PDB file of C-alpha atoms in Angstrom:
ATOM      1  CA  MET A  16      -0.278 -15.349   3.762  1.00 98.00           C
ATOM      2  CA  ILE A  17       0.054 -11.772   2.056  1.00 98.00           C
ATOM      3  CA  PHE A  18      -2.420  -8.988   1.755  1.00 98.00           C
ATOM      4  CA  VAL A  19      -2.017  -6.544  -1.618  1.00 98.00           C
ATOM      5  CA  ALA A  20      -4.325  -3.308  -1.602  1.00 98.00           C
ATOM      6  CA  LEU A  21      -4.492  -1.235  -4.666  1.00 98.00           C
ATOM      7  CA  GLY A  22      -6.989   1.739  -3.210  1.00 94.00           C
ATOM      8  CA  THR A  23     -10.980   2.484  -4.510  1.00 90.00           C
ATOM      9  CA  GLN A  24     -10.038   4.648  -7.342  1.00 86.00           C
ATOM     10  CA  ASP A  25     -12.274   4.608 -10.864  1.00 92.00           C
ATOM     11  CA  LYS A  26      -8.139   4.202 -12.388  1.00 95.00           C
ATOM     12  CA  PRO A  27      -6.437   0.368 -12.053  1.00 96.00           C
ATOM     13  CA  PHE A  28      -2.696  -0.453 -10.762  1.00 97.00           C
ATOM     14  CA  ASN A  29      -2.359  -2.650 -13.399  1.00 97.00           C
ATOM     15  CA  ARG A  30       0.655  -2.045 -13.200  1.00 97.00           C
ATOM     16  CA  LEU A  31       1.495  -3.361  -9.379  1.00 98.00           C
ATOM     17  CA  ILE A  32      -0.903  -6.911  -9.808  1.00 98.00           C
ATOM     18  CA  ASN A  33       0.939  -7.841 -12.485  1.00 97.00           C
ATOM     19  CA  GLU A  34       4.819  -7.572 -10.998  1.00 98.00           C
ATOM     20  CA  ILE A  35       2.978  -9.928  -8.230  1.00 98.00           C
ATOM     21  CA  ASP A  36       1.799 -12.245 -10.088  1.00 98.00           C
ATOM     22  CA  ARG A  37       5.277 -12.685 -12.060  1.00 98.00           C
ATOM     23  CA  LEU A  38       6.856 -12.426  -9.291  1.00 98.00           C
ATOM     24  CA  ILE A  39       4.859 -15.870  -8.099  1.00 98.00           C
ATOM     25  CA  CYS A  40       5.082 -17.098 -11.169  1.00 97.00           C
ATOM     26  CA  LYS A  41       9.128 -16.479 -10.729  1.00 98.00           C
ATOM     27  CA  ASN A  42       8.703 -18.282  -7.233  1.00 98.00           C
ATOM     28  CA  VAL A  43       9.944 -15.219  -5.362  1.00 98.00           C
ATOM     29  CA  ILE A  44       6.421 -14.971  -4.208  1.00 98.00           C
ATOM     30  CA  LYS A  45       5.411 -18.111  -1.798  1.00 97.00           C
ATOM     31  CA  GLU A  46       2.986 -17.092   0.052  1.00 97.00           C
ATOM     32  CA  GLU A  47      -1.399 -16.573  -0.603  1.00 98.00           C
ATOM     33  CA  VAL A  48      -2.190 -13.752  -1.933  1.00 98.00           C
ATOM     34  CA  ILE A  49      -5.482 -11.809  -1.395  1.00 98.00           C
ATOM     35  CA  VAL A  50      -5.698  -8.890  -3.057  1.00 98.00           C
ATOM     36  CA  GLN A  51      -9.040  -5.688  -2.650  1.00 98.00           C
ATOM     37  CA  ALA A  52      -8.067  -4.672  -6.183  1.00 97.00           C
ATOM     38  CA  GLY A  53     -10.672  -2.182  -6.616  1.00 96.00           C
ATOM     39  CA  SER A  54     -11.677  -1.091 -10.087  1.00 94.00           C
ATOM     40  CA  THR A  55      -8.689  -2.698 -10.926  1.00 97.00           C
ATOM     41  CA  LYS A  56      -9.327  -6.626 -13.221  1.00 95.00           C
ATOM     42  CA  TYR A  57      -7.265  -9.926 -12.894  1.00 94.00           C
ATOM     43  CA  SER A  58      -7.519 -12.750 -15.737  1.00 89.00           C
ATOM     44  CA  GLY A  59      -5.071 -15.150 -13.973  1.00 89.00           C
ATOM     45  CA  ASP A  60      -5.386 -17.614 -10.997  1.00 93.00           C
ATOM     46  CA  ARG A  61      -2.301 -17.019  -8.914  1.00 96.00           C
ATOM     47  CA  LEU A  62      -4.062 -14.626  -7.066  1.00 97.00           C
ATOM     48  CA  LYS A  63      -7.060 -15.094  -5.171  1.00 97.00           C
ATOM     49  CA  VAL A  64      -8.698 -11.368  -6.075  1.00 97.00           C
ATOM     50  CA  PHE A  65     -11.881  -9.028  -3.825  1.00 97.00           C
ATOM     51  CA  SER A  66     -13.274  -6.313  -5.804  1.00 96.00           C
ATOM     52  CA  LEU A  67     -14.217  -4.931  -2.952  1.00 96.00           C
ATOM     53  CA  LEU A  68     -14.153  -6.881   0.284  1.00 97.00           C
ATOM     54  CA  PRO A  69     -16.961  -5.740   3.903  1.00 97.00           C
ATOM     55  CA  MET A  70     -14.418  -4.190   6.634  1.00 96.00           C
ATOM     56  CA  ASP A  71     -13.941  -6.845   8.329  1.00 97.00           C
ATOM     57  CA  GLU A  72     -13.339  -9.311   5.564  1.00 98.00           C
ATOM     58  CA  PHE A  73     -10.750  -5.751   5.484  1.00 98.00           C
ATOM     59  CA  ASN A  74      -9.887  -6.436   8.892  1.00 97.00           C
ATOM     60  CA  ASP A  75      -8.936  -9.471   9.237  1.00 98.00           C
ATOM     61  CA  TYR A  76      -6.802 -10.117   6.078  1.00 98.00           C
ATOM     62  CA  LEU A  77      -5.161  -7.465   6.892  1.00 98.00           C
ATOM     63  CA  LYS A  78      -4.292  -8.635  10.859  1.00 98.00           C
ATOM     64  CA  LYS A  79      -3.710 -12.357   9.751  1.00 98.00           C
ATOM     65  CA  ALA A  80      -0.525 -10.895   6.490  1.00 98.00           C
ATOM     66  CA  SER A  81       3.276 -11.629   7.145  1.00 98.00           C
ATOM     67  CA  PHE A  82       3.107  -8.570   5.541  1.00 98.00           C
ATOM     68  CA  ILE A  83       1.470  -5.766   2.848  1.00 98.00           C
ATOM     69  CA  ILE A  84       2.152  -4.060  -0.695  1.00 98.00           C
ATOM     70  CA  CYS A  85       0.195  -1.484  -1.001  1.00 98.00           C
ATOM     71  CA  HIS A  86      -1.245   1.340  -3.180  1.00 98.00           C
ATOM     72  CA  ALA A  87       1.414   4.455  -1.212  1.00 97.00           C
ATOM     73  CA  GLY A  88      -2.715   6.463  -0.111  1.00 95.00           C
ATOM     74  CA  TYR A  89      -3.206   7.490   3.192  1.00 92.00           C
ATOM     75  CA  GLY A  90      -5.603   4.863   4.768  1.00 93.00           C
ATOM     76  CA  ILE A  91      -4.690   2.217   4.315  1.00 97.00           C
ATOM     77  CA  LEU A  92      -0.641   3.226   5.162  1.00 96.00           C
ATOM     78  CA  SER A  93      -2.159   4.614   8.392  1.00 94.00           C
ATOM     79  CA  THR A  94      -4.553   1.496   8.844  1.00 95.00           C
ATOM     80  CA  SER A  95      -1.358  -1.120   8.151  1.00 97.00           C
ATOM     81  CA  VAL A  96       0.999   1.164  10.192  1.00 96.00           C
ATOM     82  CA  SER A  97      -1.270   1.652  13.163  1.00 94.00           C
ATOM     83  CA  ALA A  98      -1.241  -2.564  12.962  1.00 95.00           C
ATOM     84  CA  GLY A  99       1.879  -2.756  13.108  1.00 96.00           C
ATOM     85  CA  LYS A 100       1.768  -4.723  10.314  1.00 98.00           C
ATOM     86  CA  LYS A 101       5.537  -4.794   7.229  1.00 98.00           C
ATOM     87  CA  VAL A 102       4.218  -2.039   4.378  1.00 98.00           C
ATOM     88  CA  ILE A 103       6.085  -2.222   0.994  1.00 99.00           C
ATOM     89  CA  ALA A 104       4.046   0.813  -1.102  1.00 98.00           C
ATOM     90  CA  VAL A 105       3.856   1.223  -4.342  1.00 98.00           C
ATOM     91  CA  PRO A 106       2.706   4.931  -5.621  1.00 98.00           C
ATOM     92  CA  ARG A 107      -0.496   5.404  -8.137  1.00 97.00           C
ATOM     93  CA  LEU A 108       0.929   7.595 -10.688  1.00 97.00           C
ATOM     94  CA  LYS A 109      -0.449   9.829 -12.904  1.00 96.00           C
ATOM     95  CA  LYS A 110       2.160   8.701 -15.973  1.00 97.00           C
ATOM     96  CA  TYR A 111       0.655   5.961 -16.448  1.00 96.00           C
ATOM     97  CA  GLY A 112      -2.420   6.690 -15.517  1.00 94.00           C
ATOM     98  CA  GLU A 113      -3.144   5.108 -12.009  1.00 96.00           C
ATOM     99  CA  HIS A 114      -4.369   8.142 -10.219  1.00 95.00           C
ATOM    100  CA  THR A 115      -5.442  12.233 -11.590  1.00 94.00           C
ATOM    101  CA  ASN A 116      -1.792  13.217 -10.096  1.00 95.00           C
ATOM    102  CA  ASP A 117       1.244  12.082  -8.091  1.00 95.00           C
ATOM    103  CA  HIS A 118       0.036  13.786  -4.750  1.00 94.00           C
ATOM    104  CA  GLN A 119       0.665   9.717  -3.827  1.00 97.00           C
ATOM    105  CA  LEU A 120       4.597  10.290  -4.188  1.00 96.00           C
ATOM    106  CA  GLN A 121       4.682  13.483  -1.720  1.00 94.00           C
ATOM    107  CA  ILE A 122       2.423  10.447   1.068  1.00 95.00           C
ATOM    108  CA  LEU A 123       5.048   7.455   0.530  1.00 97.00           C
ATOM    109  CA  HIS A 124       8.222   9.826   0.990  1.00 96.00           C
ATOM    110  CA  GLN A 125       6.778  11.059   4.390  1.00 94.00           C
ATOM    111  CA  TYR A 126       5.890   7.673   5.112  1.00 96.00           C
ATOM    112  CA  ALA A 127       9.200   6.278   4.214  1.00 97.00           C
ATOM    113  CA  ASP A 128      11.874   8.996   5.154  1.00 96.00           C
ATOM    114  CA  ALA A 129       9.744   8.124   8.181  1.00 95.00           C
ATOM    115  CA  GLY A 130      10.669   5.048   8.718  1.00 97.00           C
ATOM    116  CA  TYR A 131       7.209   3.686   8.095  1.00 97.00           C
ATOM    117  CA  ILE A 132       7.859   1.836   5.156  1.00 98.00           C
ATOM    118  CA  LYS A 133       9.137   1.015   2.238  1.00 98.00           C
ATOM    119  CA  ALA A 134       9.110   2.501  -0.692  1.00 98.00           C
ATOM    120  CA  VAL A 135       9.248   1.086  -3.751  1.00 98.00           C
ATOM    121  CA  VAL A 136       9.363   3.753  -7.317  1.00 98.00           C
ATOM    122  CA  ASP A 137      10.155   1.592 -10.015  1.00 98.00           C
ATOM    123  CA  ILE A 138       8.518  -1.728  -9.958  1.00 98.00           C
ATOM    124  CA  ALA A 139      11.105  -2.637 -10.969  1.00 97.00           C
ATOM    125  CA  LYS A 140      12.352  -2.961  -6.921  1.00 98.00           C
ATOM    126  CA  LEU A 141       9.646  -4.665  -6.093  1.00 98.00           C
ATOM    127  CA  GLU A 142      11.326  -8.217  -6.081  1.00 98.00           C
ATOM    128  CA  GLU A 143      13.576  -6.641  -3.998  1.00 98.00           C
ATOM    129  CA  GLU A 144      12.119  -5.415  -1.608  1.00 98.00           C
ATOM    130  CA  ILE A 145      10.121  -8.468  -1.442  1.00 98.00           C
ATOM    131  CA  ASN A 146      12.816 -10.804  -0.759  1.00 98.00           C
ATOM    132  CA  ASN A 147      13.957  -7.966   1.919  1.00 98.00           C
ATOM    133  CA  ILE A 148      11.299  -7.622   4.270  1.00 98.00           C
ATOM    134  CA  ASN A 149      12.219  -9.842   7.146  1.00 97.00           C
ATOM    135  CA  ASN A 150      15.139  -8.108   7.418  1.00 98.00           C
ATOM    136  CA  PHE A 151      12.428  -4.700   8.362  1.00 98.00           C
ATOM    137  CA  ILE A 152      12.021  -3.801  11.358  1.00 97.00           C
ATOM    138  CA  PRO A 153       9.272  -0.656  11.124  1.00 97.00           C
ATOM    139  CA  ASN A 154       9.539   2.218  13.341  1.00 96.00           C
ATOM    140  CA  GLU A 155       6.355   2.488  15.808  1.00 91.00           C
ATOM    141  CA  TYR A 156       3.757   4.510  14.628  1.00 89.00           C
ATOM    142  CA  TYR A 157       3.488   7.952  16.051  1.00 77.00           C
ATOM    143  CA  VAL A 158       0.715  10.529  15.186  1.00 71.00           C
ATOM    144  CA  ASN A 159       1.358  13.880  16.102  1.00 66.00           C
ATOM    145  CA  PHE A 160      -2.766  15.287  16.992  1.00 63.00           C
ATOM    146  CA  LEU A 161      -0.910  18.395  19.024  1.00 69.00           C
ATOM    147  CA  ASN A 162       0.010  18.898  15.396  1.00 66.00           C
ATOM    148  CA  LEU A 163      -2.955  17.251  12.404  1.00 63.00           C
ATOM    149  CA  GLN A 164      -5.303  19.849  14.851  1.00 72.00           C
ATOM    150  CA  LYS A 165      -3.341  22.811  14.235  1.00 73.00           C
ATOM    151  CA  LEU A 166      -4.532  22.343  10.233  1.00 71.00           C
ATOM    152  CA  ILE A 167      -7.508  21.923  10.449  1.00 75.00           C
ATOM    153  CA  LYS A 168      -7.680  24.042  12.783  1.00 76.00           C
ATOM    154  CA  ASN A 169      -5.822  26.305  10.319  1.00 76.00           C
ATOM    155  CA  TYR A 170      -7.868  25.671   7.272  1.00 72.00           C
ATOM    156  CA  ILE A 171     -11.547  26.117   9.181  1.00 82.00           C
ATOM    157  CA  ASP A 172      -9.692  29.893  10.117  1.00 84.00           C
ATOM    158  CA  ASN A 173      -8.305  30.345   6.906  1.00 82.00           C
ATOM    159  CA  ASN A 174     -11.273  29.019   4.616  1.00 72.00           C
TER     160      ASN A 174
END
């Protein structure tokens, strides 16, 4: 099973859900696909879609998934890589009306550059990353709490 998390923003992420649907039709994706879609609407029958899952069900799907496909939000990325999951992340982009700015590009590149995830900026590359996901060995996720504490202290001291 593949778990897909599109985020809970008030803007839809049709670009990603439509590509996943297309890859199922093309038989690139053969596993069952479970989606937490947020405000993204889907009218087909190839995906099992939930608007919002209770946290225990969300965590259960995440744990059971062979890999995760998600937006490039900090919450889903940190949760997925902390759980040791293989992740393909696609950023929500302002130019498509998927977010108010492009901050997910920065998050995406930080995680990808660290070797934690596979990054897909061009949706046409999703098929290639899915085909190669079994060869991807993510780096072990490491949180630098000392650096995080310094950042928080600096923010508090200066605001």
